[in-house]
CSV table of C-alpha atoms in Angstrom, one decimal:
chain,number,residue,atom,x,y,z
A,1,MET,CA,7.0,129.6,-9.5
A,2,LYS,CA,5.0,132.0,-7.9
A,3,ILE,CA,3.2,130.7,-4.7
A,4,THR,CA,0.4,133.1,-3.4
A,5,ILE,CA,-1.4,132.4,-0.3
A,6,GLN,CA,-4.5,134.4,0.5
A,7,ASP,CA,-6.2,134.6,4.1
A,8,LEU,CA,-10.1,133.8,3.8
A,9,PRO,CA,-12.8,135.5,5.9
A,10,GLU,CA,-14.6,133.1,8.7
A,11,GLY,CA,-16.8,130.5,6.6
A,12,ALA,CA,-15.2,131.1,3.1
A,13,GLU,CA,-14.7,127.8,1.3
A,14,GLU,CA,-11.1,126.9,0.8
A,15,GLU,CA,-9.8,126.8,-2.4
A,16,ILE,CA,-6.5,125.9,-4.6
A,17,ILE,CA,-5.9,127.1,-7.8
A,18,ILE,CA,-3.5,126.1,-10.0
A,19,ARG,CA,-2.2,128.2,-12.8
A,20,CYS,CA,-0.4,126.4,-15.3
A,21,ARG,CA,0.5,126.4,-19.1
A,22,GLY,CA,0.1,122.6,-18.9
A,23,MET,CA,-0.3,119.8,-17.0
A,24,ASP,CA,3.1,117.7,-16.4
A,25,GLU,CA,3.9,114.8,-14.3
A,26,GLN,CA,5.1,116.6,-11.5
A,27,LEU,CA,1.8,118.8,-11.4
A,28,LEU,CA,-0.3,115.6,-11.2
A,29,LYS,CA,1.8,114.4,-8.6
A,30,LEU,CA,1.0,117.2,-6.5
A,31,ILE,CA,-2.8,117.5,-7.1
A,32,TYR,CA,-2.7,113.6,-6.3
A,33,ALA,CA,-0.9,114.2,-3.1
A,34,LEU,CA,-3.3,117.1,-2.2
A,35,LYS,CA,-6.0,115.2,-3.0
A,36,SER,CA,-5.1,111.8,-1.5
A,37,GLY,CA,-3.2,113.7,1.6
A,38,ARG,CA,-6.0,115.4,2.9
A,39,GLU,CA,-9.3,113.5,1.8
A,40,LYS,CA,-10.8,110.9,4.4
A,41,LEU,CA,-13.6,108.5,3.4
A,42,ALA,CA,-16.5,108.0,5.6
A,43,VAL,CA,-17.2,104.4,6.4
A,44,SER,CA,-19.0,102.4,8.6
A,45,LYS,CA,-18.8,99.1,10.5
A,46,ASP,CA,-21.2,97.6,13.3
A,47,ASP,CA,-23.0,101.3,13.3
A,48,ARG,CA,-19.8,102.8,13.9
A,49,ILE,CA,-18.6,105.6,11.3
A,50,VAL,CA,-15.0,105.8,11.0
A,51,GLN,CA,-12.7,107.9,8.7
A,52,ILE,CA,-10.2,106.1,6.7
A,53,SER,CA,-7.6,107.3,4.3
A,54,PRO,CA,-8.0,106.1,0.6
A,55,SER,CA,-4.6,105.1,0.3
A,56,ALA,CA,-5.1,102.4,2.9
A,57,VAL,CA,-7.8,101.2,1.0
A,58,TYR,CA,-7.0,97.7,-1.5
A,59,TYR,CA,-9.7,97.8,-3.5
A,60,PHE,CA,-13.6,98.6,-3.5
A,61,GLU,CA,-16.2,96.0,-4.2
A,62,SER,CA,-20.0,95.9,-4.8
A,63,VAL,CA,-22.0,93.1,-3.5
A,64,ASP,CA,-25.7,93.1,-3.7
A,65,ASN,CA,-26.1,96.9,-4.0
A,66,ARG,CA,-23.7,97.4,-1.2
A,67,VAL,CA,-20.1,98.9,-1.8
A,68,PHE,CA,-17.5,97.9,0.9
A,69,ALA,CA,-13.9,99.5,1.0
A,70,CYS,CA,-11.5,96.3,1.7
A,71,LEU,CA,-8.5,97.4,3.6
A,72,GLU,CA,-5.5,95.1,4.2
A,73,LYS,CA,-7.9,93.1,6.8
A,74,GLU,CA,-10.7,95.1,7.7
A,75,VAL,CA,-13.8,95.5,5.6
A,76,TYR,CA,-15.8,98.7,5.9
A,77,GLU,CA,-19.2,99.5,4.0
A,78,THR,CA,-19.3,102.9,2.2
A,79,LYS,CA,-22.3,104.6,1.1
A,80,LEU,CA,-21.0,106.0,-2.2
A,81,LYS,CA,-21.8,104.0,-5.4
A,82,LEU,CA,-18.8,102.7,-7.3
A,83,TYR,CA,-19.2,105.3,-9.9
A,84,GLU,CA,-19.2,108.0,-7.4
A,85,LEU,CA,-15.9,106.3,-6.1
A,86,GLU,CA,-14.4,106.1,-9.4
A,87,ASP,CA,-15.0,109.8,-10.4
A,88,ARG,CA,-14.1,110.8,-7.0
A,89,PHE,CA,-10.8,109.0,-7.2
A,90,PHE,CA,-10.2,109.7,-11.1
A,91,GLY,CA,-6.7,110.3,-11.9
A,92,THR,CA,-5.3,108.6,-8.7
A,93,ASP,CA,-4.0,105.0,-7.9
A,94,PHE,CA,-7.5,103.3,-8.2
A,95,PHE,CA,-8.7,102.2,-11.6
A,96,ARG,CA,-11.7,100.2,-12.4
A,97,ALA,CA,-10.9,96.4,-12.8
A,98,SER,CA,-14.9,95.0,-13.1
A,99,LYS,CA,-18.3,96.0,-13.3
A,100,SER,CA,-18.1,95.2,-9.4
A,101,THR,CA,-14.5,96.3,-8.3
A,102,ILE,CA,-12.2,99.2,-8.3
A,103,ILE,CA,-8.5,98.1,-7.5
A,104,ASN,CA,-5.7,100.1,-5.7
A,105,LEU,CA,-2.7,99.8,-7.8
A,106,THR,CA,-0.1,100.4,-5.5
A,107,LYS,CA,-1.6,97.6,-3.6
A,108,VAL,CA,-1.2,95.2,-6.2
A,109,GLU,CA,1.5,92.6,-6.1
A,110,SER,CA,1.5,91.3,-9.4
A,111,LEU,CA,-0.8,90.4,-12.1
A,112,SER,CA,-0.9,87.2,-14.0
A,113,PRO,CA,-3.2,85.5,-17.2
A,114,ALA,CA,-6.6,84.4,-16.8
A,115,PHE,CA,-8.6,83.0,-19.5
A,116,ASN,CA,-9.6,84.7,-22.2
A,117,GLY,CA,-8.1,88.1,-22.3
A,118,ARG,CA,-8.9,88.6,-18.4
A,119,PHE,CA,-5.9,88.8,-15.8
A,120,GLU,CA,-5.8,88.2,-12.1
A,121,ALA,CA,-4.6,90.7,-9.7
A,122,SER,CA,-3.0,89.2,-6.9
A,123,MET,CA,-2.9,92.0,-4.0
A,124,LYS,CA,-0.4,92.5,-1.3
A,125,ASN,CA,-2.8,91.1,1.1
A,126,GLY,CA,-2.9,87.5,-0.5
A,127,GLU,CA,-6.4,88.5,-2.1
A,128,LYS,CA,-7.0,87.8,-6.0
A,129,LEU,CA,-9.3,89.7,-8.0
A,130,ILE,CA,-10.3,89.5,-11.5
A,131,VAL,CA,-9.7,92.6,-13.8
A,132,SER,CA,-11.9,91.8,-16.7
A,133,ARG,CA,-11.1,92.4,-20.3
A,134,GLN,CA,-13.3,95.3,-20.9
A,135,TYR,CA,-10.9,97.1,-18.5
A,136,VAL,CA,-7.6,95.7,-19.0
A,137,PRO,CA,-6.9,98.8,-21.8
A,138,PHE,CA,-7.6,101.2,-19.1
A,139,LEU,CA,-5.2,99.5,-16.7
A,140,LYS,CA,-2.6,99.3,-19.4
A,141,LYS,CA,-3.1,103.0,-20.0
A,142,LYS,CA,-2.4,103.5,-16.2
A,143,LEU,CA,0.6,101.6,-16.4
A,144,GLU,CA,1.9,103.6,-19.5
A,145,LEU,CA,1.8,100.7,-21.9
B,1,MET,CA,-16.3,98.9,-26.7
B,2,ILE,CA,-17.4,97.4,-30.3
B,3,ARG,CA,-14.1,98.2,-31.9
B,4,ARG,CA,-12.3,96.2,-29.0
B,5,LYS,CA,-14.6,93.5,-29.5
B,6,ILE,CA,-14.1,93.5,-33.6
B,7,ARG,CA,-10.2,93.5,-32.9
B,8,PHE,CA,-10.6,90.8,-30.4
B,9,LEU,CA,-13.0,88.6,-32.9
B,10,PHE,CA,-10.2,89.6,-35.9
B,11,GLU,CA,-7.2,88.2,-33.8
B,12,ILE,CA,-9.2,84.7,-32.9
B,13,PHE,CA,-10.4,84.9,-36.5
B,14,SER,CA,-6.7,85.1,-37.7
B,15,MET,CA,-5.3,82.4,-35.5
B,16,VAL,CA,-8.3,79.8,-36.2
B,17,THR,CA,-7.4,80.9,-40.0
B,18,SER,CA,-4.1,80.2,-39.8
B,19,CYS,CA,-4.6,76.9,-37.9
B,20,VAL,CA,-7.1,75.5,-40.3
B,21,VAL,CA,-4.9,76.5,-43.3
B,22,ILE,CA,-2.3,74.4,-41.7
B,23,ALA,CA,-4.7,71.5,-40.9
B,24,VAL,CA,-5.9,71.4,-44.5
B,25,ALA,CA,-2.3,71.2,-45.9
B,26,LEU,CA,-1.5,68.5,-43.4
B,27,PHE,CA,-4.6,66.6,-44.4
B,28,THR,CA,-4.4,67.0,-48.2
B,29,THR,CA,-0.8,66.3,-48.4
B,30,VAL,CA,0.1,63.5,-45.4
B,31,VAL,CA,-3.3,62.1,-43.9
B,32,ASN,CA,-5.3,62.1,-47.0
B,33,PRO,CA,-3.4,62.9,-50.0
B,34,VAL,CA,-5.0,64.6,-53.1
B,35,GLU,CA,-3.6,65.5,-56.3
B,36,ALA,CA,-5.5,68.9,-56.3
B,37,VAL,CA,-8.1,71.0,-53.9
B,38,LYS,CA,-10.7,72.8,-55.2
B,39,PRO,CA,-10.4,76.3,-55.0
B,40,VAL,CA,-13.8,76.6,-53.3
B,41,ILE,CA,-12.0,75.7,-50.4
B,42,LEU,CA,-10.5,79.4,-50.1
B,43,TRP,CA,-13.7,80.6,-49.2
B,44,GLN,CA,-14.7,77.6,-47.0
B,45,ILE,CA,-11.8,78.3,-44.8
B,46,PRO,CA,-12.3,81.7,-43.6
B,47,CYS,CA,-16.4,81.0,-43.3
B,48,VAL,CA,-15.8,78.2,-41.0
B,49,SER,CA,-13.0,80.0,-39.2
B,50,PHE,CA,-15.5,83.1,-39.0
B,51,LEU,CA,-18.3,81.0,-37.4
B,52,CYS,CA,-15.8,79.4,-34.9
B,53,SER,CA,-14.5,82.9,-33.9
B,54,LEU,CA,-17.9,84.0,-33.2
B,55,GLY,CA,-18.2,81.0,-30.6
B,56,SER,CA,-15.6,83.0,-28.6
B,57,LEU,CA,-18.0,85.2,-27.5
B,58,ILE,CA,-19.6,83.2,-25.3
B,59,HIS,CA,-17.5,84.4,-22.8
B,60,PRO,CA,-18.7,87.5,-21.0
B,61,TRP,CA,-17.0,90.8,-21.8
B,62,ASP,CA,-17.7,93.0,-19.3
B,63,ARG,CA,-18.8,90.9,-16.2
B,64,THR,CA,-16.4,88.1,-14.0
B,65,PRO,CA,-17.5,84.7,-14.1
B,66,GLY,CA,-16.9,82.5,-11.3
B,67,LYS,CA,-14.6,79.6,-11.6
B,68,ARG,CA,-17.5,76.8,-12.5
B,69,GLU,CA,-19.1,79.2,-14.6
B,70,MET,CA,-16.1,79.9,-16.8
B,71,GLY,CA,-15.2,76.0,-16.9
B,72,ILE,CA,-18.9,75.1,-18.3
B,73,ARG,CA,-18.4,78.1,-20.6
B,74,ILE,CA,-15.2,76.4,-21.9
B,75,VAL,CA,-16.9,73.1,-22.4
B,76,VAL,CA,-19.8,74.9,-24.5
B,77,HIS,CA,-17.5,76.8,-26.3
B,78,TYR,CA,-15.5,73.6,-27.3
B,79,LEU,CA,-18.7,71.5,-28.2
B,80,LEU,CA,-20.0,74.6,-30.3
B,81,THR,CA,-16.6,74.5,-32.2
B,82,ASN,CA,-17.4,70.8,-32.7
B,83,VAL,CA,-20.6,71.5,-34.1
B,84,ILE,CA,-19.8,74.4,-36.2
B,85,VAL,CA,-16.9,72.4,-37.7
B,86,LEU,CA,-18.3,69.1,-38.0
B,87,THR,CA,-21.5,70.6,-39.8
B,88,SER,CA,-19.8,72.8,-42.1
B,89,GLY,CA,-17.2,69.9,-43.0
B,90,PHE,CA,-20.3,67.8,-43.7
B,91,CYS,CA,-21.8,70.3,-45.6
B,92,PHE,CA,-18.5,71.1,-47.9
B,93,GLN,CA,-17.8,67.0,-48.1
B,94,TRP,CA,-14.6,67.5,-45.9
B,95,TYR,CA,-15.2,64.1,-44.6
B,96,ARG,CA,-17.4,61.2,-44.8
B,97,SER,CA,-20.1,60.7,-41.9
B,98,ASP,CA,-20.1,57.3,-42.7
B,99,ASP,CA,-16.3,56.6,-42.0
B,100,LEU,CA,-15.5,56.8,-38.7
B,101,GLY,CA,-11.9,57.0,-39.1
B,102,SER,CA,-12.8,60.1,-41.0
B,103,VAL,CA,-14.8,61.6,-38.4
B,104,ALA,CA,-12.3,60.8,-35.8
B,105,VAL,CA,-9.7,62.8,-37.6
B,106,MET,CA,-11.9,65.6,-37.8
B,107,LEU,CA,-12.4,65.8,-34.1
B,108,VAL,CA,-8.8,65.0,-33.4
B,109,THR,CA,-7.9,67.9,-35.8
B,110,ILE,CA,-10.7,70.3,-34.1
B,111,ALA,CA,-9.4,69.5,-30.5
B,112,LEU,CA,-5.8,70.2,-31.8
B,113,ILE,CA,-6.5,73.7,-33.3
B,114,PHE,CA,-8.8,74.4,-30.4
B,115,GLY,CA,-5.7,73.3,-28.0
B,116,VAL,CA,-3.1,75.5,-30.2
B,117,VAL,CA,-5.4,78.6,-30.5
B,118,SER,CA,-5.9,78.8,-26.6
B,119,ALA,CA,-2.5,77.9,-25.8
B,120,PHE,CA,-1.2,80.7,-28.0
B,121,SER,CA,-3.9,83.6,-26.5
B,122,TRP,CA,-2.6,82.3,-23.0
B,123,SER,CA,1.0,83.0,-24.1
B,124,ARG,CA,0.2,86.0,-25.7
B,125,ASP,CA,-1.8,87.3,-22.3
B,126,ALA,CA,1.4,85.8,-20.1
B,127,GLY,CA,3.8,88.3,-22.2
B,128,GLU,CA,1.3,90.9,-21.6
B,129,ALA,CA,1.2,90.2,-17.7
B,130,LYS,CA,4.9,90.6,-17.7
B,131,ARG,CA,5.0,93.6,-19.6
B,132,MET,CA,2.5,94.8,-17.1
B,133,ASN,CA,4.3,93.5,-13.9
B,134,ASP,CA,7.5,95.4,-15.0
B,135,LYS,CA,5.5,98.5,-15.1
B,136,LEU,CA,3.5,97.8,-12.3
B,137,ARG,CA,7.4,97.3,-10.1
B,138,GLU,CA,8.3,101.2,-11.9
B,139,PHE,CA,5.1,102.7,-10.8
B,140,GLN,CA,5.5,101.2,-7.3
B,141,GLN,CA,8.6,102.4,-7.4
B,142,LYS,CA,7.8,105.8,-8.4
B,143,LYS,CA,5.3,106.1,-5.4
B,144,GLY,CA,8.3,105.0,-3.1
């Protein structure tokens, strides 16, 4: 594979163009690593804005029109709407689990059946979240089932 | 979404119909033996099963109810199933309303079928969860 690096003039926007015949798993991993490795998410807590790595987020939750990024122990607020987060993290480890939550699959400890086609996701920090049956097919697709 | 709902309804309908056929077979041969059953029952069974299947739509599809709401919905679903089967059964003369024993047998049958369908759904979901957990491990191992 040929790698070309071009120097850009000051002020020009940096860009990565991938020229390929088709997307394979390795390429997707590379894109994901580029996206998640460099990207930071601006969140706030107690009027203080901080940048966090998306990979540290366990799940995003929408409560009363406010969206929170829940980490292992800390909870931050983000200005982004849930659908914006869903778009932003499309194709990464995050998946929509219900109308109010987006879960990071790498932070899920296990899944167990809840009643009526729903599933309960036990997170690695001990929290439990519901995957509503509307979104179960998307989770299965993500797990290649 | 509509396709998934129809598929879900069809799965429930299939389970309920199977259970009702077994119940009718037991009822007409063991509990209250009859020489012959009327062919019209072949229409009555799927009709009642379909109405009972519709009751499962009482559970929200696209949102997550709390534990209390979920419990209430299960109870309402069960009561609704009783009303559907008892009303249909009365119209189709499956039992005699003046005979308490006959009503009791109907109620027990409804409870058993409701329990069997719920248990079957649960065990199917448990199998699904196991497969998902296996894939989840693979997914997380790949991620290192």
